[in-house]
Coordinates of C-alpha atoms in Angstrom, one line a residue:
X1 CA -14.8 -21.1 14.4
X2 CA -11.7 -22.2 13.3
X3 CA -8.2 -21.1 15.4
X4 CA -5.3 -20.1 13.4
X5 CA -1.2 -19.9 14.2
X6 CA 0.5 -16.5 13.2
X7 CA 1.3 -17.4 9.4
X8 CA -2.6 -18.5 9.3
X9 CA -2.3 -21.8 7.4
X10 CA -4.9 -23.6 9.2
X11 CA -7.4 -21.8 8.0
X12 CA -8.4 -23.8 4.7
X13 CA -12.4 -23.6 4.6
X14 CA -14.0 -21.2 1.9
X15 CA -15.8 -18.1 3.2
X16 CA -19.1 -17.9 0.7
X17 CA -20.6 -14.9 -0.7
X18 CA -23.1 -13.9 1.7
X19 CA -20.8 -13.9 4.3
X20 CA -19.9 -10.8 6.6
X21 CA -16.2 -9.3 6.3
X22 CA -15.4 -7.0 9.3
X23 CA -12.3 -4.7 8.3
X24 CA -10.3 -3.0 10.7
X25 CA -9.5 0.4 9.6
X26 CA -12.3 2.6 8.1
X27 CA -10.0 4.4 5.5
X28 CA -10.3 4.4 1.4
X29 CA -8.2 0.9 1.4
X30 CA -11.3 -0.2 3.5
X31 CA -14.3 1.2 1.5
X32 CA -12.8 0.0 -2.1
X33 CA -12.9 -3.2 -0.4
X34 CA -16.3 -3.0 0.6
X35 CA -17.2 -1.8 -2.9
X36 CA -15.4 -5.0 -4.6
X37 CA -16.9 -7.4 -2.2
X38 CA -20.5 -5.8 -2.2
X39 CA -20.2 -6.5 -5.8
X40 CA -19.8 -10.4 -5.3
X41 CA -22.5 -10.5 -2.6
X42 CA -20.3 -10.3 1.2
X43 CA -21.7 -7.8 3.5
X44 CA -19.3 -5.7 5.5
X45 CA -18.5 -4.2 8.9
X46 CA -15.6 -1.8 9.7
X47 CA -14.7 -0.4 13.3
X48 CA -13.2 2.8 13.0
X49 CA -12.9 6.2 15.4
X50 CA -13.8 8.1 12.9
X51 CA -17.7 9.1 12.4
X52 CA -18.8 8.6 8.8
X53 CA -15.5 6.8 7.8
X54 CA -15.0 6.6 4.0
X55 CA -15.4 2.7 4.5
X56 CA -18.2 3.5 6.9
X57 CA -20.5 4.9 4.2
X58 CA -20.1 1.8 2.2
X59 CA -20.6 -0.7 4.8
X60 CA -23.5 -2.3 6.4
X61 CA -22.0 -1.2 10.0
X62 CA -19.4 0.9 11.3
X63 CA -18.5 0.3 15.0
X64 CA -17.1 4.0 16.3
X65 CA -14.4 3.2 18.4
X66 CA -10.4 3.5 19.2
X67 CA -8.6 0.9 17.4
X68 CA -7.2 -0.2 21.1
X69 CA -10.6 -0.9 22.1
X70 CA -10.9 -4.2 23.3
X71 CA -14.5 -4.7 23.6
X72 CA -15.2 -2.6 20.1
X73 CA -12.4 -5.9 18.5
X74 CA -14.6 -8.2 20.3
X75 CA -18.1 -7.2 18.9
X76 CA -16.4 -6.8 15.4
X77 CA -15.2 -10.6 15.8
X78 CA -18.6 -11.6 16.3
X79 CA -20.1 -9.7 14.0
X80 CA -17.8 -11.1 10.9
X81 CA -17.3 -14.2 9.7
X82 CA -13.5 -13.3 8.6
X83 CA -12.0 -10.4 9.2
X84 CA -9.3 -8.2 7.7
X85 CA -7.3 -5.0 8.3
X86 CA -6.4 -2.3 5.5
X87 CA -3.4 -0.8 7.7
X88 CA -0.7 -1.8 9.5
X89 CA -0.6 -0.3 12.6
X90 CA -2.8 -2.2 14.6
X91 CA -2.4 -2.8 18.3
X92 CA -1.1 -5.7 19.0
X93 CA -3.1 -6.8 22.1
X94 CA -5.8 -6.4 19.8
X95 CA -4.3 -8.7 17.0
X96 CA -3.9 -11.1 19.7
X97 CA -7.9 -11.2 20.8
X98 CA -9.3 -10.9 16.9
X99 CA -6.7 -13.9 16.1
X100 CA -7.8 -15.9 19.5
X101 CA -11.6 -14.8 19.2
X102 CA -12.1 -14.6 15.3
X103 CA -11.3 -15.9 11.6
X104 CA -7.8 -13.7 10.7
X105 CA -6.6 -15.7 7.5
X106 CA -3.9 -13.3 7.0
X107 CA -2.5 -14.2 10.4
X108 CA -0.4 -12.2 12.5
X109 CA 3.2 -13.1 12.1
X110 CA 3.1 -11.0 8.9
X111 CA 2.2 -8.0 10.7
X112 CA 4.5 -8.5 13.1
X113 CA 6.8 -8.8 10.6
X114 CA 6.0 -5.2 8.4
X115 CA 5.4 -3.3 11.3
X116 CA 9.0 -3.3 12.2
X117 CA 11.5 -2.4 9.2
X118 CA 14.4 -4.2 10.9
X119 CA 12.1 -7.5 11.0
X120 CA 11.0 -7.0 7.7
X121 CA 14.1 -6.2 5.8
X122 CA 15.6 -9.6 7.7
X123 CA 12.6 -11.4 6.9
X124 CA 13.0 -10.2 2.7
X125 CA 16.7 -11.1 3.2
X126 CA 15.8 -14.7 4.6
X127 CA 13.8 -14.9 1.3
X128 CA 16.8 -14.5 -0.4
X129 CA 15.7 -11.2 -2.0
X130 CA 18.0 -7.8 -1.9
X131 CA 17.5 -4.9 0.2
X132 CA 19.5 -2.2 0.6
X133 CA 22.4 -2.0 3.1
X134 CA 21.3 -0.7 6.3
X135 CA 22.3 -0.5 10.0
X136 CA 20.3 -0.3 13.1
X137 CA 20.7 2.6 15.1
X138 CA 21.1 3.5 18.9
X139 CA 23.1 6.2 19.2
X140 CA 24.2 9.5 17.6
X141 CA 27.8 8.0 17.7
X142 CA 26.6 4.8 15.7
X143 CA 24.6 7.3 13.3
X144 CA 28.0 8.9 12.5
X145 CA 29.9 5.2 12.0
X146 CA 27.5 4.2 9.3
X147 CA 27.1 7.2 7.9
X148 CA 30.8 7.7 7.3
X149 CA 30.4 4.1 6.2
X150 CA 27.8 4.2 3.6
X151 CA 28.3 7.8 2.2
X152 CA 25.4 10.6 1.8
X153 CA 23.2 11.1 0.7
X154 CA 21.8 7.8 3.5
X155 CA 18.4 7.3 4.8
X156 CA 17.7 7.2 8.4
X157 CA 14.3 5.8 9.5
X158 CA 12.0 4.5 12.6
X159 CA 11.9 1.7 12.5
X160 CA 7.7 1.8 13.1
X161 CA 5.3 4.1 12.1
X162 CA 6.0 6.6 9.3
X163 CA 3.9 6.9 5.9
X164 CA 4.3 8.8 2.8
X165 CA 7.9 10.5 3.7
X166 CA 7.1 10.6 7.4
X167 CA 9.6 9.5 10.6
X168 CA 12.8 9.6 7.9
X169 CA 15.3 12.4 7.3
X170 CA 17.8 12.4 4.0
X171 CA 21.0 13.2 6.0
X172 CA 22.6 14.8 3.0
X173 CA 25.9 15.8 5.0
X174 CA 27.6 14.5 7.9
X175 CA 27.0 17.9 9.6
X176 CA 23.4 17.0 10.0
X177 CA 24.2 13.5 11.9
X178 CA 23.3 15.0 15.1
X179 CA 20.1 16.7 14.5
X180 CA 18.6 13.7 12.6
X181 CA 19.2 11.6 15.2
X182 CA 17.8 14.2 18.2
X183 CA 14.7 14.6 15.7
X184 CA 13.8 10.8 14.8
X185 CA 15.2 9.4 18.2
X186 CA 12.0 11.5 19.7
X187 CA 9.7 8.5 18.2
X188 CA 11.0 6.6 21.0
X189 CA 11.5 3.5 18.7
X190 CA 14.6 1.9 17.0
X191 CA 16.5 3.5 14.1
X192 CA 17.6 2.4 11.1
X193 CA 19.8 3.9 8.3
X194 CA 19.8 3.2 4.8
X195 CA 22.3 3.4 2.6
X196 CA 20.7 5.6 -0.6
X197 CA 20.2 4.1 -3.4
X198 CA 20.7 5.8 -7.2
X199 CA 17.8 4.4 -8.3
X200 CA 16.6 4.5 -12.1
X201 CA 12.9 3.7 -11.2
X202 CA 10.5 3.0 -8.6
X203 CA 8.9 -0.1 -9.3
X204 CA 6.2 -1.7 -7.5
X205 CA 4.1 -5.3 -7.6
X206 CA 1.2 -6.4 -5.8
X207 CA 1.0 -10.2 -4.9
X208 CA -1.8 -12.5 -3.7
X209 CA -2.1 -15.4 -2.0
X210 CA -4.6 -17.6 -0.8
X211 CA -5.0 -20.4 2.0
X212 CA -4.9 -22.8 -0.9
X213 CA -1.4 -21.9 -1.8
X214 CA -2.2 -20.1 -5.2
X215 CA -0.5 -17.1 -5.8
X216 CA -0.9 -14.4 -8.7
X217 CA 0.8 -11.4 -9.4
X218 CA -0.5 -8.2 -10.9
X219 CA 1.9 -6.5 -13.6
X220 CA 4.7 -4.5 -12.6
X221 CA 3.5 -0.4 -11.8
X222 CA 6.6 2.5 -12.3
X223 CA 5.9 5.2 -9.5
X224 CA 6.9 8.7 -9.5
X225 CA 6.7 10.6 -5.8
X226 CA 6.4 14.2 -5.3
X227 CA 7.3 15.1 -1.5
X228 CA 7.7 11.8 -0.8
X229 CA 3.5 11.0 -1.6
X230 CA 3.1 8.7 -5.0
X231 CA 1.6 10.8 -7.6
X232 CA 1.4 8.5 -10.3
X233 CA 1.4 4.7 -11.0
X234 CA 2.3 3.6 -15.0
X235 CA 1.6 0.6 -16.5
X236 CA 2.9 -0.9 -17.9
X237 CA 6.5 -0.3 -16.5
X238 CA 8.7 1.9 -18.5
X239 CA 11.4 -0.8 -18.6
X240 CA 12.0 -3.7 -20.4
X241 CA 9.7 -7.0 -20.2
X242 CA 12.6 -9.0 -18.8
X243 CA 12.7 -6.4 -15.1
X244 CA 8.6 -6.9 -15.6
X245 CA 8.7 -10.3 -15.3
X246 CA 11.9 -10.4 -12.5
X247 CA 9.6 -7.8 -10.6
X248 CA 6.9 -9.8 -10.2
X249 CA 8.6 -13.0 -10.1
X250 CA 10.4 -11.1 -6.7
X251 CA 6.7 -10.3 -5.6
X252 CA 5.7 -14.0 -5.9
X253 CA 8.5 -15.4 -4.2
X254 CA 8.1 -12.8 -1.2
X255 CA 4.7 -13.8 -0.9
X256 CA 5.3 -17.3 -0.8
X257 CA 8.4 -17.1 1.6
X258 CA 6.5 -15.3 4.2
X259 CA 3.4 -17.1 3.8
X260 CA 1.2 -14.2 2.6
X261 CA -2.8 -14.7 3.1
X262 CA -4.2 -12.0 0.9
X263 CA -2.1 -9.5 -1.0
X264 CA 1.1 -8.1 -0.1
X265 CA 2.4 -4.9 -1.9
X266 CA 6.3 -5.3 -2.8
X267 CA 7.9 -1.7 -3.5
X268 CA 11.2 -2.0 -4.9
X269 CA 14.1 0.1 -6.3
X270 CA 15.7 -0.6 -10.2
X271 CA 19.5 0.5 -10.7
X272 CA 20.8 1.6 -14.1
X273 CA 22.5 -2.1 -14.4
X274 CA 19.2 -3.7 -14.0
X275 CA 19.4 -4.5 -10.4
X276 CA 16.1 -4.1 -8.3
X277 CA 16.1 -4.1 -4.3
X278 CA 13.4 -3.8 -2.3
X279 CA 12.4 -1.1 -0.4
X280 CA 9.4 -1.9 1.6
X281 CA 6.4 -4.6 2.3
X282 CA 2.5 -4.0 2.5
X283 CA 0.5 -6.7 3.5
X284 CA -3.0 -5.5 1.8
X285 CA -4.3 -3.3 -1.1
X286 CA -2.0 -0.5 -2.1
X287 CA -1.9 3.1 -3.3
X288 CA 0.2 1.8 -6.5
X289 CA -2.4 -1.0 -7.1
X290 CA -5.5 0.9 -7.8
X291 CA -4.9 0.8 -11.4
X292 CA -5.9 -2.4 -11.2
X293 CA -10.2 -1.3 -10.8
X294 CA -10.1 -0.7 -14.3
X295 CA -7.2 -2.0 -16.3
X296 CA -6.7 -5.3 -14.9
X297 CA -9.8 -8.4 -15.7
X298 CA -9.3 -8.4 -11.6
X299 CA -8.9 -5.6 -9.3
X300 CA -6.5 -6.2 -6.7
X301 CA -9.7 -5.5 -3.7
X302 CA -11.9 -8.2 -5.4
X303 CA -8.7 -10.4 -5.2
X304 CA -7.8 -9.3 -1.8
X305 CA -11.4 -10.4 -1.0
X306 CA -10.6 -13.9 -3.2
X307 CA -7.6 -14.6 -1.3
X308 CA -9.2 -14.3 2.3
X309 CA -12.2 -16.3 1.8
X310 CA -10.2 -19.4 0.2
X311 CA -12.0 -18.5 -3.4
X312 CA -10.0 -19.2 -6.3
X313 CA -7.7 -15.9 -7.8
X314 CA -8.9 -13.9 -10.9
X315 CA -7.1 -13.0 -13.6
X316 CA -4.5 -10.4 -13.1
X317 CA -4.3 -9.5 -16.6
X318 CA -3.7 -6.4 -17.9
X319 CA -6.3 -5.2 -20.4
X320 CA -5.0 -1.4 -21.4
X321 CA -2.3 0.7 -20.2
X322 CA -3.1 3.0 -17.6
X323 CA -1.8 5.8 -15.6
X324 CA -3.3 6.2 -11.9
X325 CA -3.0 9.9 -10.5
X326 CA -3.5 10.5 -7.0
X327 CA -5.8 13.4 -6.1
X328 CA -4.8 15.5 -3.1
X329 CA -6.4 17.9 -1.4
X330 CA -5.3 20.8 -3.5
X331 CA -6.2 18.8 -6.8
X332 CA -10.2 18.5 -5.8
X333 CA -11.1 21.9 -6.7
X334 CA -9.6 21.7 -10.3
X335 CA -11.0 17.9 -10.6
X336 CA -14.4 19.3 -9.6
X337 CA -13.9 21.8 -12.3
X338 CA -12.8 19.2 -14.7
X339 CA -15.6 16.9 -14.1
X340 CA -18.8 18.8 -15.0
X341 CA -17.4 20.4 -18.0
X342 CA -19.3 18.3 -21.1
X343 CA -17.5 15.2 -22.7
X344 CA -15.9 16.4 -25.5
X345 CA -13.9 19.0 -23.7
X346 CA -13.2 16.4 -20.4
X347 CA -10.7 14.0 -22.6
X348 CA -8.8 13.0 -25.7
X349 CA -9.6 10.9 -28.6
X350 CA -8.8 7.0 -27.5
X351 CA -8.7 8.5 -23.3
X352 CA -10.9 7.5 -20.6
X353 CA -10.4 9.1 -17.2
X354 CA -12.1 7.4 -14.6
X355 CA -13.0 8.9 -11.7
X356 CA -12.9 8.0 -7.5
X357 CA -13.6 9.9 -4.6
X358 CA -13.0 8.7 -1.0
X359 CA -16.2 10.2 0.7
X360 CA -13.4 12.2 3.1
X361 CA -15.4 15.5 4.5
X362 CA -11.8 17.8 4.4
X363 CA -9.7 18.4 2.0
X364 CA -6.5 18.9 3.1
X365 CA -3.0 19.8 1.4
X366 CA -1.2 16.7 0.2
X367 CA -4.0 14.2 1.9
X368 CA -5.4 11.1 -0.1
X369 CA -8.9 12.5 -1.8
X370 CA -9.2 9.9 -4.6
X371 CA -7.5 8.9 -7.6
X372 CA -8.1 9.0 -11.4
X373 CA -7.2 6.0 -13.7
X374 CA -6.3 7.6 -17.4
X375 CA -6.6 4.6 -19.7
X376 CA -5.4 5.4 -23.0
X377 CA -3.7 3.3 -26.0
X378 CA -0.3 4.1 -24.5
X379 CA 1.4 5.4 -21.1
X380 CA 2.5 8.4 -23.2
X381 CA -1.2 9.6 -24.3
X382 CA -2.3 9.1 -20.7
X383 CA 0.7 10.9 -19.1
X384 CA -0.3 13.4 -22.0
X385 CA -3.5 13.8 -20.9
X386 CA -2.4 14.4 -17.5
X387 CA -0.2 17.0 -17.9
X388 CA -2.8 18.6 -20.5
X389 CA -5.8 18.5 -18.1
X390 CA -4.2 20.9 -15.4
X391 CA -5.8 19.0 -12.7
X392 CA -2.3 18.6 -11.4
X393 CA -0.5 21.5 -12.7
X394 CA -1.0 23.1 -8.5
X395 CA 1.9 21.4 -7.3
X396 CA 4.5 23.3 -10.3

């Protein structure tokens, strides 16, 4: 089997359907994968420590095991015939074996790169793309410097780890300097502040790219957060064509300058004068992309699936507007409720709401269950329906 270096540009042979794709990490990323891929004939194996794994109950395998687990990476390299990862955090002793030991397309000089936010935001700067200002932190007394130096509200983050609003605190006021960094500095990691952003919109694009060199983006998606989790993906973008196209043309380039294999997730902040910076990378399928199942002639799994196995993109266009809604753990009971009563009473004239569960046993408050896609003739009749359905009315 082919070796690769860290950007994973040696690897030009097509993987064929029929072929096994191991995925490391056993979450919902990982079993809409599996779903997408089934569909064009690859068989799948996932390692994961949890039992039953939401990718687990789609796969042909699951190998229970601790994602440090040396000899568990080693029997999912020779069970797979290309392997992938649908999160971030992997160990990286065990990057090093699946790179040495298996097919990795997408490398692992891009991980590297995302798992750090000081690498990455030097790495989108070498691209020649905006971020925000920032400052790495090692001490309360450098907190205070670039606070005083970039105003509050700022940003202060780890620089690893963290998801939806974790490992960051909003310092609002220079009075809370002190017990930010005390709190944060506890991850034992570097620090980095942010300087905030008055943002108009949260915008976000998902990119692919494959061995070959093509590259395709998906259209642009406007997310709105509630407690820092994304709640809902629109698209199209409530903006004007012209930030659409710059979006994604941002996307592409990224993707290109850091020699993407597979799709990379580019979330990004607009100003009021039409400026966009970006915020943070994702190198595979993304919350904000799963409108794509439905509303796109691709989704972005079957073209995370294209771009690893050297197959030629789909077609990222955009065949109705959509609205994706995340579904907590508090929102299962009243989608539950929703979803038995009969047709006419479940949508509006011109709405489909399409439905997708992650096979997770407990439903927790504010954890990932599943999401809806609300395709409708407009943005404004799915948001509509939305707001009419009560489904996610719990959080108000």
């Amino acid at each position: 089997m082919t070796k690769q270096d860290g950007s994973g540009m040696s690897q030009q042979k097509v993987t064929p359907p029929g072929s096994t794709i191991g995925v490391l990490g056993g979450g919902q990323l990982g079993r809409m994968l599996a779903l997408a891929g089934r569909a064009m004939g690859y068989r799948f194996v996932t390692l994961d420590p949890t039992p039953d794994a939401p990718c687990g109950q789609v796969a042909d395998r699951q190998i229970i095991a601790d994602y440090r687990d040396a000899e568990a990476a080693r029997q999912l390299a020779q069970d797979s015939d290309v392997i992938t990862y649908e999160f971030e955090n992997v160990d990286a002793a065990v990057t090093e074996l699946l790179m040495a030991e298996a097919n990795v397309p997408q490398g692992s000089r891009l991980l590297h790169t995302t798992q750090h936010r000081l690498r990455e935001k030097r790495a989108i700067e070498a691209a020649g793309v905006k971020v925000a200002p920032y400052a790495e932190i090692s001490s309360a007394e450098e907190l205070m410097a670039a606070a005083e130096r970039f105003g509050t509200p700022c940003v202060l983050k780890t620089a690893t780890g963290g998801y939806d609003g974790k490992g960051q605190w909003v310092i609002r006021s220079l009075d809370e300097v002190e017990a930010a960094y005390e709190t944060l500095s506890l991850a034992t990691t570097e620090l980095v502040l942010e300087q905030f952003i008055r943002f108009e919109k949260e915008i976000s694009v998902i990119a692919a790219r494959s061995p070959r060199g093509e590259v395709k983006a998906f259209p642009a998606a406007e997310n709105i957060h509630v407690n820092n989790i994304l709640h809902l993906s629109i698209v199209p973008a409530r903006t004007t064509m012209d930030v659409q196209r710059q979006a994604e043309q941002l996307a592409i380039r990224i993707a290109e300058e850091l020699d993407v294999i597979g799709l990379i997730a580019v979330e990004m902040f607009l100003t009021s004068d039409g400026q966009l910076f970006v915020n943070e990378l994702a190198p595979r399928p993304h919350n904000s992309g799963h409108y794509t199942m439905e509303a796109c002639k691709t989704s972005q799994f079957e073209q995370h699936v294209r771009a690893i196995c050297n197959l030629p993109l789909g077609s990222t266009e955009l065949l109705t507007p959509v609205v994706m809604a995340n579904v907590l753990g508090q929102h299962v009971e009243p989608l539950l409720d929703w979803i038995v009563q009969p047709e006419s009473e479940q949508v509006g004239q011109g709405v489909t709401a399409k439905v997708h569960l992650y096979g997770k046993h407990e439903a927790k408050h504010n954890r990932k269950m599943g999401h809806v896609n609300v395709l409708a003739g407009s943005v404004e009749a799915a948001l509509e329906w939305i707001e009419a359905s009560n489904i996610w009315n719990v959080d108000k």
